Short mmCIF file of C-alpha atoms and ligand atoms in Angstrom, two decimals:
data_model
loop_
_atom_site.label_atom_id
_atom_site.label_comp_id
_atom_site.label_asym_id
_atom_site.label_seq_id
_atom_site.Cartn_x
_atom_site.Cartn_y
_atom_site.Cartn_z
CA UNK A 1 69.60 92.24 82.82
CA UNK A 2 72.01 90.25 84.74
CA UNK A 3 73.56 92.63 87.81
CA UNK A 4 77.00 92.98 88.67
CA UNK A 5 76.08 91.91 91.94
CA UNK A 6 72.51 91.83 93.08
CA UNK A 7 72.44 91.73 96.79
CA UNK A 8 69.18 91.50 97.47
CA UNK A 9 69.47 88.31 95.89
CA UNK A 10 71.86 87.16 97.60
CA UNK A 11 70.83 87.79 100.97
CA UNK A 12 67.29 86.24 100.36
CA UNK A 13 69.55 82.81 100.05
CA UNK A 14 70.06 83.39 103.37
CA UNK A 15 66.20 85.19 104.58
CA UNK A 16 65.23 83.03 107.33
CA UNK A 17 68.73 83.22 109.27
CA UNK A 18 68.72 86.80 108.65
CA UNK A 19 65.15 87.16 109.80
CA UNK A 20 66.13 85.39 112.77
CA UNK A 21 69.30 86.72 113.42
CA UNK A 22 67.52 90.58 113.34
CA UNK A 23 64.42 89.79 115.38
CA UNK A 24 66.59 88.30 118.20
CA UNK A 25 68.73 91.58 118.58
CA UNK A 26 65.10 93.16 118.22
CA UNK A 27 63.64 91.03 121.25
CA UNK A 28 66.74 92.07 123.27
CA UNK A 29 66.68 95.54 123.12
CA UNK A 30 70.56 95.86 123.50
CA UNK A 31 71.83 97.42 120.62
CA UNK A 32 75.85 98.00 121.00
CA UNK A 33 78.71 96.03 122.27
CA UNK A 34 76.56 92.99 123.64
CA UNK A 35 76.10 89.30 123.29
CA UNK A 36 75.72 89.10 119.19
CA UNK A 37 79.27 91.08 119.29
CA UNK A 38 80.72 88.59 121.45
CA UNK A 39 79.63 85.65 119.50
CA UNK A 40 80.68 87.13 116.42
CA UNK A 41 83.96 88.14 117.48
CA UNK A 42 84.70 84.62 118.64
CA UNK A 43 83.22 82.94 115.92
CA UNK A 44 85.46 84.76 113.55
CA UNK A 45 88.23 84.68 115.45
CA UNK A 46 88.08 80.56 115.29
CA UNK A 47 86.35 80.84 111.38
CA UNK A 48 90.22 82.63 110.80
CA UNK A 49 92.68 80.61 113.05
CA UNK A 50 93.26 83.61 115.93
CA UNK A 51 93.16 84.57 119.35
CA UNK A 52 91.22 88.13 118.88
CA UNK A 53 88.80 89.80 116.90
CA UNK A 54 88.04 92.51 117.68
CA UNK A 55 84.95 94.09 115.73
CA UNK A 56 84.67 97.70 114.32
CA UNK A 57 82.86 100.27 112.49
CA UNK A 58 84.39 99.12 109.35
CA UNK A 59 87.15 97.99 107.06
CA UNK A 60 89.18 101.29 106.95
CA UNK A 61 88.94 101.92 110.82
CA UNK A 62 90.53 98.47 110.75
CA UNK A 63 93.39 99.11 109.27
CA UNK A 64 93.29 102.54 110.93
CA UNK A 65 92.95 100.75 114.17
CA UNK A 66 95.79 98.67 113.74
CA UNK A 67 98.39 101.42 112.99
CA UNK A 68 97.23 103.68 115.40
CA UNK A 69 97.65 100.42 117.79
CA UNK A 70 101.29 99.76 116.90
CA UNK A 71 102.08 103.95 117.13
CA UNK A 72 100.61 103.75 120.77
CA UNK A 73 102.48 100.76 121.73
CA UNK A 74 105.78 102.34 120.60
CA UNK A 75 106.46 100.21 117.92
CA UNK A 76 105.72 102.76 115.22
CA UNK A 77 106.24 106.52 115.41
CA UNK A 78 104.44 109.04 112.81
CA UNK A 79 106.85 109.35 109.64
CA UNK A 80 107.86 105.40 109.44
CA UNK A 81 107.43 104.21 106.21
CA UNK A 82 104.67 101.28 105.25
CA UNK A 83 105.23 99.35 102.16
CA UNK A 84 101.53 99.12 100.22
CA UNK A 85 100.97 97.55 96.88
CA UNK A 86 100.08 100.58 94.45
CA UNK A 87 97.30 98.25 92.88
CA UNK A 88 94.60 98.57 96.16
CA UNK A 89 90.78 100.38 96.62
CA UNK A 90 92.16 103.87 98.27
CA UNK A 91 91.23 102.48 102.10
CA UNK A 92 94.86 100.47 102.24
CA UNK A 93 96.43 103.79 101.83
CA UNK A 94 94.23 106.44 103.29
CA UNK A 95 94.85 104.60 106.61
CA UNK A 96 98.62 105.18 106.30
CA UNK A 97 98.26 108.88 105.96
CA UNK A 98 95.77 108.97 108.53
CA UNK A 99 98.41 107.70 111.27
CA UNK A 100 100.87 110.27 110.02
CA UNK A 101 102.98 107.10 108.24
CA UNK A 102 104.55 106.97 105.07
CA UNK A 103 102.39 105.04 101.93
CA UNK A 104 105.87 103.77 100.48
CA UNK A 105 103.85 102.57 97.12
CA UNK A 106 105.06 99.17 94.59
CA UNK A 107 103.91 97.95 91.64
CA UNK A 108 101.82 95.18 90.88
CA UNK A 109 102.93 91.83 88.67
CA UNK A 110 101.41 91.46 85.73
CA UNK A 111 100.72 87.71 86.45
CA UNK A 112 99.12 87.89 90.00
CA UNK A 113 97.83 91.48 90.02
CA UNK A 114 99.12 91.41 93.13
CA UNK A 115 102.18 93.18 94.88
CA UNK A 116 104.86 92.15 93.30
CA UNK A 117 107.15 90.90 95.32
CA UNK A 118 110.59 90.75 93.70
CA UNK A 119 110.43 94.65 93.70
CA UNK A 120 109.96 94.80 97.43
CA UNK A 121 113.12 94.62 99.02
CA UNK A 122 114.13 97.87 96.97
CA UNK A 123 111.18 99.61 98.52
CA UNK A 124 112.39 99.19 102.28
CA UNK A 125 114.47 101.48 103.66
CA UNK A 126 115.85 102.09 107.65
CA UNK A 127 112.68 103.67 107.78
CA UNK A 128 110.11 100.98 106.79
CA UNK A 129 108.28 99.15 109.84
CA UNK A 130 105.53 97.45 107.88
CA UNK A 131 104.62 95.88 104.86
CA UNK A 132 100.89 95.80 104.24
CA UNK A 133 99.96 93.17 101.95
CA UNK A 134 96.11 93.22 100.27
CA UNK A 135 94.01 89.79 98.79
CA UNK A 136 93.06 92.04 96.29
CA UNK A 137 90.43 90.37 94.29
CA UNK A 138 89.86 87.94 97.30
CA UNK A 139 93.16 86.04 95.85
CA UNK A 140 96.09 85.72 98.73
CA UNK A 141 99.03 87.95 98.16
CA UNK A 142 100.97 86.11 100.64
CA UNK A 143 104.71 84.71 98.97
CA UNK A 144 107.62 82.83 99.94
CA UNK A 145 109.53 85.90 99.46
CA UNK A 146 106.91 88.46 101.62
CA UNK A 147 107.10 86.54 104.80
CA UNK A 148 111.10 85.83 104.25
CA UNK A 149 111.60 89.66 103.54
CA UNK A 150 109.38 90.49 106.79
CA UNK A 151 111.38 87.87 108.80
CA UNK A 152 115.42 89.37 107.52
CA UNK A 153 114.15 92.84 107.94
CA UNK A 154 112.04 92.72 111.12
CA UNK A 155 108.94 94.26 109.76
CA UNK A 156 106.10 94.08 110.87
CA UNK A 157 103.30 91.82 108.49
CA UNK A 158 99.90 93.59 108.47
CA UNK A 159 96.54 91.97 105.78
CA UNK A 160 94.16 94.03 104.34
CA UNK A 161 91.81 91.03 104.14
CA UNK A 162 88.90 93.33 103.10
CA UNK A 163 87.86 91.58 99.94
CA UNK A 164 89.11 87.37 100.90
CA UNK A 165 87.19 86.10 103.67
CA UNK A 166 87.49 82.71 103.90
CA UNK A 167 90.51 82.37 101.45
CA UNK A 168 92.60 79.20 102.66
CA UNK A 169 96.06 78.99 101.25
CA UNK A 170 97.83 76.14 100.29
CA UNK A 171 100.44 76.22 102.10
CA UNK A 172 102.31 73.19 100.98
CA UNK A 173 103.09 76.08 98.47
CA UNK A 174 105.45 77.95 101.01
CA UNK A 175 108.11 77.37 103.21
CA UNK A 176 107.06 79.29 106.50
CA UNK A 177 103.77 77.98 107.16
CA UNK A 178 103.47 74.57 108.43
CA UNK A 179 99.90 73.78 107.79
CA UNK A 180 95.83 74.92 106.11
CA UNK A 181 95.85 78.60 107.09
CA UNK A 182 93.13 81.60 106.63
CA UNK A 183 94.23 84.65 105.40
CA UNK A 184 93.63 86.99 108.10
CA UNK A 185 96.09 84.90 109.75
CA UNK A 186 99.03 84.81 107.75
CA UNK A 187 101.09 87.60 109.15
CA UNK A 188 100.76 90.14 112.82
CA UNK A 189 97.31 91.41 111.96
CA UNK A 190 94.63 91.44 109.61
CA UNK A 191 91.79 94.16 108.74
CA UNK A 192 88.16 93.02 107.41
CA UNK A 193 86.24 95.00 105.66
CA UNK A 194 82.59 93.53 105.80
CA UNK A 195 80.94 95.89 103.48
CA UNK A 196 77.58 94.40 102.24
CA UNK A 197 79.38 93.84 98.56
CA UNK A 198 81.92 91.73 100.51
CA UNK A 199 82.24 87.86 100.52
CA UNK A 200 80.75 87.95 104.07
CA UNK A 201 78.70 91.34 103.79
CA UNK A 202 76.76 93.14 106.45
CA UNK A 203 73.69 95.06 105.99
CA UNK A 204 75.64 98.54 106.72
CA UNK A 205 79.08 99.31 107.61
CA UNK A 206 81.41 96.85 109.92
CA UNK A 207 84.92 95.41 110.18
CA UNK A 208 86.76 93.47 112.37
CA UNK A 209 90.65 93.10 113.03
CA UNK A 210 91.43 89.64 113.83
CA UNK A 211 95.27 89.11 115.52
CA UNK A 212 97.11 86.94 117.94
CA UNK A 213 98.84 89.51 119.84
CA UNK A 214 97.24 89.92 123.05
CA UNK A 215 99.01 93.60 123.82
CA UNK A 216 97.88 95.51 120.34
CA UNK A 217 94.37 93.39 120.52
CA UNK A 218 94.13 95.38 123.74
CA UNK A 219 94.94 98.47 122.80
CA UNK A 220 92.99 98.41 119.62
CA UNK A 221 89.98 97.71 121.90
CA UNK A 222 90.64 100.72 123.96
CA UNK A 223 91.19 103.34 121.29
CA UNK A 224 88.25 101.87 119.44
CA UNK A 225 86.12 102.68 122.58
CA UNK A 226 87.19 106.51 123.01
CA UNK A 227 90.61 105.62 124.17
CA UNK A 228 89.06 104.17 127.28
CA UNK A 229 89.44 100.70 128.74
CA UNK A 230 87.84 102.06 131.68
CA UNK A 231 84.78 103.78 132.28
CA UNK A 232 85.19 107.62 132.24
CA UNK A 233 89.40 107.29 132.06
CA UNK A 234 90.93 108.12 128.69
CA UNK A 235 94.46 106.48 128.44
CA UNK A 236 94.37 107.42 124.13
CA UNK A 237 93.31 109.89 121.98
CA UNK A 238 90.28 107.39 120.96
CA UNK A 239 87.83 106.91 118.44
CA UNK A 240 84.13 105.37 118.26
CA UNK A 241 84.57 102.58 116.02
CA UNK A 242 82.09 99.80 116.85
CA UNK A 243 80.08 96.98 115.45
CA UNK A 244 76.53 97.49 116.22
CA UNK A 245 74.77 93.93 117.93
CA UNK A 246 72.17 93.96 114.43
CA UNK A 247 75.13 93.61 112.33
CA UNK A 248 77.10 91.26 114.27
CA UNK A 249 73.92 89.08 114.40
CA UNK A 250 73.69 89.00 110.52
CA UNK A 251 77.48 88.63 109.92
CA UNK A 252 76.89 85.59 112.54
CA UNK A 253 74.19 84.14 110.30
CA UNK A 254 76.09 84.61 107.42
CA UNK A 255 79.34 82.95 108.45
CA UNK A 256 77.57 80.01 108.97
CA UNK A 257 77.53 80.01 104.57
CA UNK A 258 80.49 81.84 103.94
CA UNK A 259 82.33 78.44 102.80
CA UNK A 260 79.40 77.02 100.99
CA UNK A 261 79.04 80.56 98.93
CA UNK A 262 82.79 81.14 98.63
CA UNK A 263 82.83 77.54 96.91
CA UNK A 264 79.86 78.58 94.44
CA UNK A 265 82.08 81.58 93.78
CA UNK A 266 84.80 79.31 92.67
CA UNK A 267 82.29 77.24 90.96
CA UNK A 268 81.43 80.22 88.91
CA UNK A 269 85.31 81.43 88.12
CA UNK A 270 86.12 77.92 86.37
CA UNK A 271 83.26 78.15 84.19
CA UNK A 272 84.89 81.67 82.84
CA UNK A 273 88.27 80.34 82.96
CA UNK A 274 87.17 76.80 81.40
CA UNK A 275 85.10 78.67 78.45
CA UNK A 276 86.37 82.21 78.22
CA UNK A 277 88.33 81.96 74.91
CA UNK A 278 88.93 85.27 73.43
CA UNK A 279 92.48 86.53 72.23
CA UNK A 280 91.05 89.93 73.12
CA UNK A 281 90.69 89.04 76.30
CA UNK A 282 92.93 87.62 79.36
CA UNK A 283 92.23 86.26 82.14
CA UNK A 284 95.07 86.77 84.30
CA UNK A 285 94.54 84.97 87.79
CA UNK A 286 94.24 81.14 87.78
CA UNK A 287 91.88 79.02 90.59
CA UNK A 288 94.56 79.00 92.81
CA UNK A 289 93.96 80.44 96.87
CA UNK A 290 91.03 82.76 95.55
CA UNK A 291 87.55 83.29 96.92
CA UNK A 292 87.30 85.10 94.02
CA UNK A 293 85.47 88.61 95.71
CA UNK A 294 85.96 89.81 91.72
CA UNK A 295 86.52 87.94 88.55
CA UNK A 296 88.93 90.22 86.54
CA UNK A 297 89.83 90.37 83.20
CA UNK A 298 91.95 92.34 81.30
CA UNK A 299 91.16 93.97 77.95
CA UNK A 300 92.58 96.68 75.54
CA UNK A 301 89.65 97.56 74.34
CA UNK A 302 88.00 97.34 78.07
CA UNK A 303 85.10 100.53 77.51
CA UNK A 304 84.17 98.99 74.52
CA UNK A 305 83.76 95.67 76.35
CA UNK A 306 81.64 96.87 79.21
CA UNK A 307 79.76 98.74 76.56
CA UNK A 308 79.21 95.86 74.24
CA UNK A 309 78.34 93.89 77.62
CA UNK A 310 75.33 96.44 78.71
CA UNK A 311 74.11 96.44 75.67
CA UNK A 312 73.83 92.38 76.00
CA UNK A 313 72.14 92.66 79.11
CA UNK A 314 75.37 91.93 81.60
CA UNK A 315 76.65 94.71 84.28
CA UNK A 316 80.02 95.01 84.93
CA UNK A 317 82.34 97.21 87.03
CA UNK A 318 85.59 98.34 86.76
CA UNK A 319 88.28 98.24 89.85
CA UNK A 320 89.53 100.55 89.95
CA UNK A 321 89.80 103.24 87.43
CA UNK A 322 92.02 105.50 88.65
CA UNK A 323 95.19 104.32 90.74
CA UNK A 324 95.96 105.98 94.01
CA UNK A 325 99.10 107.34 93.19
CA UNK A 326 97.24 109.38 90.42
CA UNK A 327 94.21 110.78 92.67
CA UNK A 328 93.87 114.05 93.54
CA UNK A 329 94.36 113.76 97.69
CA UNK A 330 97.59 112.36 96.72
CA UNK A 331 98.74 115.12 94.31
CA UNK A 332 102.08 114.41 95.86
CA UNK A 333 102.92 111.15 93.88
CA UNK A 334 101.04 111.99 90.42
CA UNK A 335 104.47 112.36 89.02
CA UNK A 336 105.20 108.49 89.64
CA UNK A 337 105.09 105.62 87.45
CA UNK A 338 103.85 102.61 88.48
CA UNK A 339 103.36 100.62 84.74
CA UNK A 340 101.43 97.53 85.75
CA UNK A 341 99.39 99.47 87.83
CA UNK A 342 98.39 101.84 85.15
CA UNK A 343 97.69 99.35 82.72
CA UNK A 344 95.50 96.76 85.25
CA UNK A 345 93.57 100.48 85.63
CA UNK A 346 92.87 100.95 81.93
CA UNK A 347 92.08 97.26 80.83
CA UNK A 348 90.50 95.92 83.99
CA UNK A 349 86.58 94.47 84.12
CA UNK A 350 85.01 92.68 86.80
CA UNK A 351 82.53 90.17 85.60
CA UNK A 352 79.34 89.36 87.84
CA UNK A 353 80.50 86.62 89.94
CA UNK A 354 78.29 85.90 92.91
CA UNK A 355 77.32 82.75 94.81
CA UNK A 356 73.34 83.45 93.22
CA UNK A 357 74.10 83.42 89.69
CA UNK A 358 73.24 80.51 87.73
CA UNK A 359 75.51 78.20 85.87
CA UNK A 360 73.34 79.47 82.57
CA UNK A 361 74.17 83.30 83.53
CA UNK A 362 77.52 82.09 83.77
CA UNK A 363 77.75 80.14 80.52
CA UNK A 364 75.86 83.57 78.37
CA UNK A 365 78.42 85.80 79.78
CA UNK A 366 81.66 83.59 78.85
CA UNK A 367 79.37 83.09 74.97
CA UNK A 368 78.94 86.72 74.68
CA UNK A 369 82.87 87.52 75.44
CA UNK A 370 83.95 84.56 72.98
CA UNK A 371 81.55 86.57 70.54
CA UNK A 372 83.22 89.81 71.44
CA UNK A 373 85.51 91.31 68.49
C1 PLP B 401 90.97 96.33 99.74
C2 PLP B 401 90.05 97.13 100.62
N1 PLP B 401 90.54 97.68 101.74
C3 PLP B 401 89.77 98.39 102.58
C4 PLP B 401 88.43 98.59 102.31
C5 PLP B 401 87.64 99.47 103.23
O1 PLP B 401 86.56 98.84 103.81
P1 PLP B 401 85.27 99.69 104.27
O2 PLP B 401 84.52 100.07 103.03
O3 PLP B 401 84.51 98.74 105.13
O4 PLP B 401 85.77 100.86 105.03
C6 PLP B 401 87.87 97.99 101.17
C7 PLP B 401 86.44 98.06 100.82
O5 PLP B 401 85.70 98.89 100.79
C8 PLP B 401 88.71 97.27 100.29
O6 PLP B 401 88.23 96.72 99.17
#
């Protein structure tokens, strides 16, 4: 049987760090907000290109963290709209609502998976403030067009950069950015969701918002610490959202590889996209500005795939099933058609791709799908 992801493989590439990493945190017997935070924090701040991270409890008090930050510096107030790709995990959106914003939802292209960006500018209204963009599939979803529409309609640029840590962009590609940037750095602030599944995964819950603005990195801080900057004085309704040191530690020892196993990853994706040839089956994103967190591809007859799969030996997953806009919490917008979203929902499958699979793994899989009819 060859897991979807097998993490206990995975993280025995990296055993000794981790060992290390745990036992020092052990020895110290300081367990919250201490030195393996700090070193994370800065490490991850220069791993992304800025100023601040500031670590968390996990990817959706990230995100959380960073609206609630603009609403308490005034820049927001509760019923401003957020533009949000309709194609995201329910986290991008739940942290809208949360704040008491507006989800304002668009569809995905068909070639990127991606928000699609020529059907933004209809989406914005007086009301928007924000337009959330997510590296779904650890692939950028930064354009040309996003940070030119930000720029003409002063909103504000905000990554979900849960699932593409480590994703450089070629920016030769656009216009506004002048040289090799992260994502996580490409627009006023970034969420990172470091789930253990993730490219750089703890061993529990954590996140991290990384930013260059000195005033919401601040305030984030504070209402991340019970709304207190100072001992016993409350200047927010706060929150306890914080990195413990033991995972800080790892995700320290683990950034140290993140590069190395992000390039395996894309080691793995061009052996699918070099021998995958099915007509059933299409593989929609190319090699370019991915770290590749899932390798999707798109098939009509998708439950008979992942069925066929199992029965070969090969786990797969499917993200997501069911789109937001058609869940139950958000009964409000099941009347709305998003098309490219509903069809990435019923013909998407992830294939393993991890930085521990072999290249023979690899090579059965893309045989078994060019034997799949
Ligand atoms: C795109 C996206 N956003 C946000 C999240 C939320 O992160 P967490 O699970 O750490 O809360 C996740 C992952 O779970 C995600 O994939």
């Amino acid at each position: 049987m060859i897991k979807y992801l097998d993490l206990k493989r995975i993280n025995d590439m990296h055993d000794a760090e981790l060992r290390q990493a745990v036992s020092h945190v052990f020895d110290s017997g300081w367990y919250l907000k201490g030195e393996a935070t700090r070193q994370f924090e800065q490490h991850y701040a220069e791993y992304i290109g800025t100023r601040h991270c500031i670590g968390c409890g996990n990817g959706l008090d990230a995100l959380t963290l960073i609206l609630r930050g603009y609403i308490e510096l005034g820049v927001m107030v509760p019923g401003d709209e957020v533009i949000v790709p309709a194609t995201t995990f329910i986290a991008s959106i739940l942290a809208i609502t949360d704040c008491g914003l507006r989800p304002v939802l668009v569809d995905a292209s068909p070639d990127t998976l991606q928000i699609d960006d020529s059907l933004i500018e209809a989406a914005i209204t007086p009301r928007t403030r924000a337009l959330m963009i997510v590296h779904l599939y650890g692939r950028c979803a930064y354009t040309d067009r996003v940070g030119e529409l930000c720029k003409q309609h002063g909103l504000l640029l905000i990554e979900d950069n849960a699932q593409a840590h480590g994703c450089i962009v070629n920016s030769s590609l656009f216009t506004l950015h002048a040289s090799l940037t992260k994502t996580g750095s490409l627009g006023h602030a970034a969420a990172h969701s470091f789930y253990p599944t993730k490219n750089l995964g703890a061993m529990g819950d954590a996140g991290a918002v990384t930013t260059d603005d000195d005033r919401l990195a601040d305030v984030i801080r504070t209402i991340a610490n019970y709304g207190s900057a100072q001992k016993y004085v409350f200047d927010y309704i706060g929150r306890n959202s914080r990195i413990d040191e033991l995972q800080a530690a790892i995700l320290d020892a683990k950034l140290q590889r993140l590069d190395k196993d992000n390039r395996r990853r894309k080691e793995i994706a061009a052996i699918y996209i070099n021998k995958v040839n099915n007509p059933l089956i299409r593989i929609p994103l190319s090699d370019r500005d991915s770290v590749w967190h899932i390798f999707p591809v798109l098939c009509e007859k998708r439950d008979a795939l992942q069925q066929y799969l199992l029965q070969n030996g090969i786990e797969t997953q499917v993200h997501y099933p069911i789109p937001p806009h058609r869940q139950r919490c958000y009964a409000q917008w099941n009347h709305l058609s998003f098309p490219v979203t509903e069809q990435i929902a019923l013909q998407e499958l992830s294939l393993p791709c991890h930085q521990a699979l072999t290249n023979d793994e690899v090579t059965y899989i893309a045989e078994l799908l060019n034997a799949f009819g």
